[in-house]
């Protein structure tokens, strides 16, 4: 429902893409170099506070974090 800013990991160009899915992964082709290797840039609206993150006890790696929205 909004434009999301992406950054091309190949050339560093940033560009906007319309998306209906606010939390989903976006795939788009860079208009400069044509690469589809992109990542979302920082977005204050979708930022998750650290207090809502917790360690994933089921994971093999201790550094993994999960979003905990049950506390709200």
Short mmCIF file of C-alpha atoms in Angstrom, two decimals:
data_model
loop_
_atom_site.label_atom_id
_atom_site.label_comp_id
_atom_site.label_asym_id
_atom_site.label_seq_id
_atom_site.Cartn_x
_atom_site.Cartn_y
_atom_site.Cartn_z
CA UNK A 1 0.00 0.00 0.00
CA UNK A 2 3.01 2.24 -0.09
CA UNK A 3 6.22 2.93 -1.87
CA UNK A 4 9.20 1.15 -0.35
CA UNK A 5 12.74 2.26 -0.91
CA UNK A 6 15.19 -0.37 -2.10
CA UNK A 7 18.95 -0.22 -2.53
CA UNK A 8 20.78 -2.16 -5.20
CA UNK A 9 23.57 -4.23 -3.66
CA UNK A 10 25.48 -4.21 -6.97
CA UNK A 11 25.69 -0.47 -7.75
CA UNK A 12 24.29 1.21 -4.59
CA UNK A 13 21.46 3.01 -6.42
CA UNK A 14 18.32 3.62 -4.32
CA UNK A 15 14.87 3.57 -5.89
CA UNK A 16 11.22 3.22 -4.86
CA UNK A 17 8.91 0.30 -5.58
CA UNK A 18 5.17 0.12 -4.89
CA UNK A 19 4.21 -2.76 -2.60
CA UNK A 20 0.90 -4.04 -1.21
CA UNK A 21 2.74 -6.32 1.21
CA UNK A 22 4.24 -4.22 4.01
CA UNK A 23 6.23 -7.02 5.64
CA UNK A 24 7.08 -9.21 2.68
CA UNK A 25 10.25 -9.41 0.70
CA UNK A 26 10.40 -7.12 -2.28
CA UNK A 27 12.02 -8.14 -5.54
CA UNK A 28 12.64 -5.50 -8.14
CA UNK A 29 15.11 -4.87 -10.91
CA UNK A 30 17.48 -1.95 -10.44
CA UNK A 31 16.73 0.69 -13.09
CA UNK A 32 20.45 1.53 -13.37
CA UNK A 33 22.29 -1.79 -13.64
CA UNK A 34 19.45 -4.33 -13.96
CA UNK A 35 20.45 -6.36 -10.91
CA UNK A 36 17.72 -7.97 -8.80
CA UNK A 37 20.05 -8.24 -5.79
CA UNK A 38 18.39 -5.55 -3.65
CA UNK A 39 17.61 -4.85 -0.01
CA UNK A 40 15.14 -2.56 1.74
CA UNK A 41 16.51 0.62 3.19
CA UNK A 42 15.78 1.76 6.75
CA UNK A 43 12.09 2.48 7.31
CA UNK A 44 10.95 4.02 10.62
CA UNK A 45 7.39 2.77 10.09
CA UNK A 46 8.46 -0.89 10.05
CA UNK A 47 11.23 -0.71 12.66
CA UNK A 48 10.90 -3.23 15.49
CA UNK A 49 11.93 -2.15 19.00
CA UNK A 50 14.61 -4.30 20.62
CA UNK A 51 12.27 -5.00 23.54
CA UNK A 52 10.11 -7.06 21.14
CA UNK A 53 13.05 -9.27 20.14
CA UNK A 54 14.01 -12.39 22.03
CA UNK A 55 16.49 -15.22 21.54
CA UNK A 56 15.24 -18.18 19.54
CA UNK A 57 15.61 -21.12 21.94
CA UNK A 58 14.82 -23.66 19.18
CA UNK A 59 17.63 -22.50 16.93
CA UNK A 60 21.12 -23.97 16.69
CA UNK A 61 22.65 -20.51 16.56
CA UNK A 62 22.45 -18.45 19.76
CA UNK A 63 22.58 -15.12 17.87
CA UNK A 64 19.19 -15.63 16.19
CA UNK A 65 16.42 -13.28 17.33
CA UNK A 66 12.68 -13.56 16.86
CA UNK A 67 10.07 -10.85 16.89
CA UNK A 68 7.89 -11.17 19.98
CA UNK A 69 4.56 -9.40 19.46
CA UNK A 70 2.69 -11.39 22.14
CA UNK A 71 3.57 -8.82 24.82
CA UNK A 72 1.47 -6.08 23.25
#
